[in-house]
Amino acid sequence: MDFPTLLNAVPLLAAFAKTALPHAIATTMAFGQWFATVPPCRDFAFEAASYLVCEVDPKRYSIELFWKDPAGKPFQSLHNLDNAQRAAGRTMLFAINAGMYHPDLRPVGLYIERGQEMADVKTGSGTGNFSLQPNGIFYISGGKAAVRATRDFVRKRPPTDYATQSGPMLVIDGQLHPKFQSDSTSRKTRDGVGVRKDGVAVFAISNGAVTFHAFARLFRDALGCDNALFLDGSISSLLAPAIGRNDDYWNLGPMIGVFRKRG
């Protein structure tokens, strides 16, 4: 292109830039807004089973527990929780159900929210997965995440901001739960949480039915968690709209929500 032609093209280029630039800025802003809502989750394959795994560093993300809304009514679903956070001007990256509960949606076992103990720790015997000893507690203390067997937590109880008790433990100090059997035929959708040595909390939910033994091996052998806790089975659910995950089970009890920290 010669110089006179270039001069003649300047007004056209300026008009194009005037039109295209706002478009580009809007697109960039929209992408940035979307990117800010993307959770730290990824598809993960292990031993022919498929999972969604979310790795949450408490230094970068806030992990919070929820049960009731400000009016004292249980949220009941991950979608209700998400809507409530949006109404409060908060962006929840993902949410997952956080343990077992009674028919009236009260947590089974210890439940602490924002430092307030709302349900007592349960150490007695019972039936079902919760009472398959040892069970355990996932908690946040001083900005750090941890999973401990209930007996160890009670023995030296730390100051706790958030906690949920569930069971059974999947991995205890690097060992699989002693009651799990590699040839078990009990297969269900399952979700759970473990914590790595670097302090990262790892949430996982199976995309199909798996045994306890296989689920525990996932946390120990593939995700590097020396301690991991089973959260729930058939109603296991996870909500992460930015990646198209929209499980919609109803009448859930306690839930975990994860948010990006500011600054």
Coordinates of C-alpha atoms in Angstrom, one line a residue:
M1 CA 0.0 0.0 0.0
D2 CA 1.5 3.4 -1.0
F3 CA 1.5 6.4 1.2
P4 CA -1.5 8.3 -0.5
T5 CA -3.6 5.2 -0.3
L6 CA -2.7 4.8 3.4
L7 CA -3.7 8.4 4.0
N8 CA -7.0 7.9 2.3
A9 CA -7.6 4.8 4.4
V10 CA -7.0 6.5 7.8
P11 CA -10.6 7.8 8.2
L12 CA -12.0 4.3 7.4
L13 CA -9.6 2.7 9.8
A14 CA -10.5 5.2 12.5
A15 CA -14.2 4.6 11.9
F16 CA -13.6 0.8 12.2
A17 CA -11.6 1.3 15.4
K18 CA -14.3 3.5 16.8
T19 CA -16.9 0.8 16.1
A20 CA -14.8 -2.3 17.0
L21 CA -13.0 -1.1 20.1
P22 CA -16.1 -0.9 22.4
H23 CA -17.0 -4.4 21.1
A24 CA -13.6 -5.7 22.0
I25 CA -13.7 -4.0 25.4
A26 CA -17.1 -5.4 26.1
T27 CA -16.0 -8.9 25.0
T28 CA -12.9 -8.7 27.2
M29 CA -14.9 -7.5 30.2
A30 CA -17.5 -10.3 29.7
F31 CA -14.7 -12.9 29.5
G32 CA -13.1 -11.5 32.6
Q33 CA -16.4 -11.6 34.5
W34 CA -17.0 -15.2 33.4
F35 CA -13.5 -16.2 34.2
A36 CA -13.9 -14.8 37.8
T37 CA -16.7 -17.3 38.3
V38 CA -14.9 -20.4 37.1
P39 CA -14.3 -22.8 39.9
P40 CA -10.9 -24.6 40.6
C41 CA -12.5 -27.9 39.3
R42 CA -11.5 -30.4 36.6
D43 CA -12.6 -33.7 35.2
F44 CA -10.5 -36.5 36.5
A45 CA -10.2 -40.2 35.6
F46 CA -9.0 -42.9 37.9
E47 CA -9.2 -46.6 37.5
A48 CA -11.8 -46.4 34.8
A49 CA -14.1 -44.2 36.9
S50 CA -14.9 -40.5 36.2
Y51 CA -14.9 -37.7 38.8
L52 CA -15.1 -34.0 39.1
V53 CA -12.3 -32.8 41.4
C54 CA -12.1 -29.3 42.9
E55 CA -8.8 -28.3 44.5
V56 CA -9.2 -25.4 46.9
D57 CA -6.3 -23.5 48.4
P58 CA -7.6 -21.7 51.6
K59 CA -5.0 -19.0 50.9
R60 CA -6.9 -18.0 47.7
Y61 CA -10.4 -19.2 48.4
S62 CA -12.9 -19.0 51.2
I63 CA -14.6 -22.2 52.2
E64 CA -17.8 -21.7 54.1
L65 CA -20.6 -23.9 55.5
F66 CA -24.3 -23.1 55.1
W67 CA -27.5 -24.6 56.5
K68 CA -30.1 -21.9 57.2
D69 CA -30.9 -18.6 55.6
P70 CA -31.1 -15.4 57.7
A71 CA -34.8 -16.1 58.4
G72 CA -33.9 -19.4 60.0
K73 CA -35.2 -21.6 57.1
P74 CA -32.9 -24.3 55.7
F75 CA -31.7 -23.5 52.2
Q76 CA -32.7 -27.0 51.1
S77 CA -31.0 -26.9 47.7
L78 CA -27.7 -25.7 46.2
H79 CA -29.6 -23.5 43.8
N80 CA -31.4 -21.8 46.7
L81 CA -28.0 -21.2 48.3
D82 CA -26.6 -19.8 45.1
N83 CA -29.5 -17.5 44.6
A84 CA -29.2 -16.2 48.1
Q85 CA -25.4 -15.5 47.6
R86 CA -26.1 -13.7 44.3
A87 CA -28.8 -11.5 46.1
A88 CA -26.2 -10.6 48.7
G89 CA -23.7 -9.6 45.9
R90 CA -21.4 -12.6 46.3
T91 CA -20.2 -15.0 43.6
M92 CA -20.1 -18.6 44.7
L93 CA -17.7 -20.6 42.5
F94 CA -19.2 -23.9 43.5
A95 CA -21.2 -25.6 46.2
I96 CA -21.4 -29.2 47.3
N97 CA -23.5 -31.0 49.9
A98 CA -21.7 -31.2 53.2
G99 CA -22.7 -34.3 55.1
M100 CA -25.6 -36.2 56.5
Y101 CA -28.7 -34.9 58.1
H102 CA -32.0 -35.8 59.8
P103 CA -35.4 -35.8 58.0
D104 CA -35.9 -32.2 59.2
L105 CA -32.6 -31.3 57.6
R106 CA -30.7 -30.9 60.9
P107 CA -27.1 -31.9 60.6
V108 CA -26.1 -35.3 62.0
G109 CA -23.2 -34.7 64.3
L110 CA -21.0 -31.6 64.8
Y111 CA -21.9 -28.6 62.8
I112 CA -20.2 -25.2 63.2
E113 CA -21.0 -22.1 61.1
R114 CA -19.1 -18.8 61.5
G115 CA -17.7 -20.0 64.9
Q116 CA -21.2 -20.9 66.2
E117 CA -21.8 -24.5 67.2
M118 CA -25.3 -25.4 65.9
A119 CA -25.2 -29.2 66.4
D120 CA -23.2 -31.2 68.9
V121 CA -20.5 -33.7 68.0
K122 CA -21.7 -37.3 68.0
T123 CA -19.4 -39.9 69.4
G124 CA -21.8 -42.8 70.2
S125 CA -22.6 -45.9 68.2
G126 CA -25.3 -46.2 65.6
T127 CA -26.2 -47.6 62.3
G128 CA -25.5 -46.5 58.7
N129 CA -22.5 -44.9 57.0
F130 CA -22.2 -42.1 59.6
S131 CA -21.5 -44.6 62.4
L132 CA -19.0 -46.8 60.5
Q133 CA -16.2 -46.0 62.8
P134 CA -14.0 -44.1 62.6
N135 CA -16.0 -41.2 61.2
G136 CA -14.6 -37.8 61.0
I137 CA -14.8 -34.0 60.8
F138 CA -13.9 -31.6 58.1
Y139 CA -13.2 -28.1 59.5
I140 CA -11.7 -24.7 58.9
S141 CA -9.5 -23.3 61.7
G142 CA -7.6 -20.1 61.4
G143 CA -7.9 -20.1 57.7
K144 CA -6.6 -23.6 57.3
A145 CA -8.5 -26.7 56.2
A146 CA -8.2 -30.1 57.9
V147 CA -9.9 -33.5 58.1
R148 CA -9.5 -35.5 61.3
A149 CA -11.1 -38.6 62.8
T150 CA -13.7 -37.6 65.3
R151 CA -11.9 -39.1 68.3
D152 CA -8.7 -37.1 67.4
F153 CA -10.7 -33.9 66.9
V154 CA -12.4 -34.3 70.3
R155 CA -9.2 -35.2 72.1
K156 CA -7.5 -31.9 71.2
R157 CA -10.3 -29.7 69.8
P158 CA -9.0 -26.6 68.0
P159 CA -10.8 -23.2 67.7
T160 CA -13.0 -23.8 64.7
D161 CA -14.7 -21.4 62.3
Y162 CA -16.6 -24.1 60.3
A163 CA -17.0 -27.8 60.8
T164 CA -19.1 -30.7 59.6
Q165 CA -19.1 -34.2 60.9
S166 CA -19.8 -37.1 58.6
G167 CA -18.7 -40.7 58.1
P168 CA -17.0 -42.9 57.5
M169 CA -13.5 -41.6 57.1
L170 CA -12.1 -42.7 53.8
V171 CA -8.4 -42.3 54.5
I172 CA -6.9 -42.1 58.0
D173 CA -3.3 -41.1 58.3
G174 CA -2.5 -42.6 54.9
Q175 CA -4.5 -45.9 55.5
L176 CA -7.8 -46.8 53.9
H177 CA -10.7 -47.3 56.3
P178 CA -10.3 -50.8 57.8
K179 CA -13.9 -51.8 57.0
F180 CA -13.6 -51.2 53.3
Q181 CA -13.4 -54.2 51.0
S182 CA -11.9 -54.2 47.6
D183 CA -14.4 -56.7 46.3
S184 CA -17.5 -54.8 47.7
T185 CA -20.6 -54.8 45.5
S186 CA -22.0 -51.7 47.1
R187 CA -21.7 -49.0 44.4
K188 CA -23.2 -45.5 44.6
T189 CA -22.5 -42.0 43.5
R190 CA -20.3 -40.5 46.3
D191 CA -18.8 -37.2 47.3
G192 CA -16.1 -36.4 49.8
V193 CA -13.3 -34.1 50.9
G194 CA -9.6 -34.6 51.7
V195 CA -6.7 -32.3 52.6
R196 CA -3.2 -32.6 51.1
K197 CA 0.0 -32.0 53.0
D198 CA 0.2 -28.5 51.4
G199 CA -3.1 -27.5 53.0
V200 CA -5.2 -27.7 49.8
A201 CA -8.7 -29.0 50.4
V202 CA -9.7 -31.5 47.7
F203 CA -13.4 -32.1 47.0
A204 CA -14.4 -34.9 44.7
I205 CA -17.7 -36.2 43.4
S206 CA -18.1 -39.4 41.3
N207 CA -19.9 -39.1 37.9
G208 CA -21.1 -42.7 38.4
A209 CA -21.4 -45.4 41.0
V210 CA -18.2 -46.4 42.8
T211 CA -17.4 -48.5 45.9
F212 CA -16.1 -47.0 49.1
H213 CA -12.7 -48.8 48.5
A214 CA -12.3 -47.2 45.1
F215 CA -13.4 -43.8 46.3
A216 CA -10.9 -43.9 49.2
R217 CA -8.1 -45.0 46.8
L218 CA -8.9 -42.0 44.6
F219 CA -8.1 -39.6 47.6
R220 CA -5.0 -41.5 48.8
D221 CA -3.4 -42.7 45.6
A222 CA -4.4 -40.2 43.0
L223 CA -5.2 -37.0 44.9
G224 CA -2.5 -37.2 47.6
C225 CA -4.7 -36.9 50.7
D226 CA -3.5 -38.6 53.9
N227 CA -6.9 -37.9 55.5
A228 CA -10.2 -37.8 53.6
L229 CA -13.9 -37.9 54.7
F230 CA -17.0 -39.3 53.0
L231 CA -19.7 -36.6 52.8
D232 CA -22.7 -38.4 51.2
G233 CA -23.9 -41.0 48.8
S234 CA -26.9 -41.2 46.5
I235 CA -27.9 -37.6 46.8
S236 CA -24.3 -36.4 46.2
S237 CA -24.6 -33.1 44.3
L238 CA -22.4 -30.2 43.1
L239 CA -23.4 -26.9 41.6
A240 CA -20.9 -24.9 39.5
P241 CA -22.9 -22.9 36.8
A242 CA -19.8 -21.5 35.1
I243 CA -18.7 -25.0 34.0
G244 CA -22.3 -26.3 33.4
R245 CA -22.6 -28.4 36.5
N246 CA -26.1 -27.9 37.9
D247 CA -27.1 -30.8 40.1
D248 CA -30.6 -30.0 41.6
Y249 CA -31.4 -32.3 44.5
W250 CA -33.9 -31.0 46.9
N251 CA -34.2 -31.1 50.7
L252 CA -30.4 -31.0 51.4
G253 CA -29.1 -30.3 54.9
P254 CA -25.7 -28.6 55.4
M255 CA -23.8 -27.4 52.3
I256 CA -20.3 -26.1 51.5
G257 CA -19.8 -23.0 49.4
V258 CA -16.5 -21.8 47.9
F259 CA -15.7 -18.2 47.1
R260 CA -12.7 -16.4 45.6
K261 CA -10.9 -14.2 48.2
R262 CA -10.5 -10.5 47.2
G263 CA -7.2 -8.8 47.0

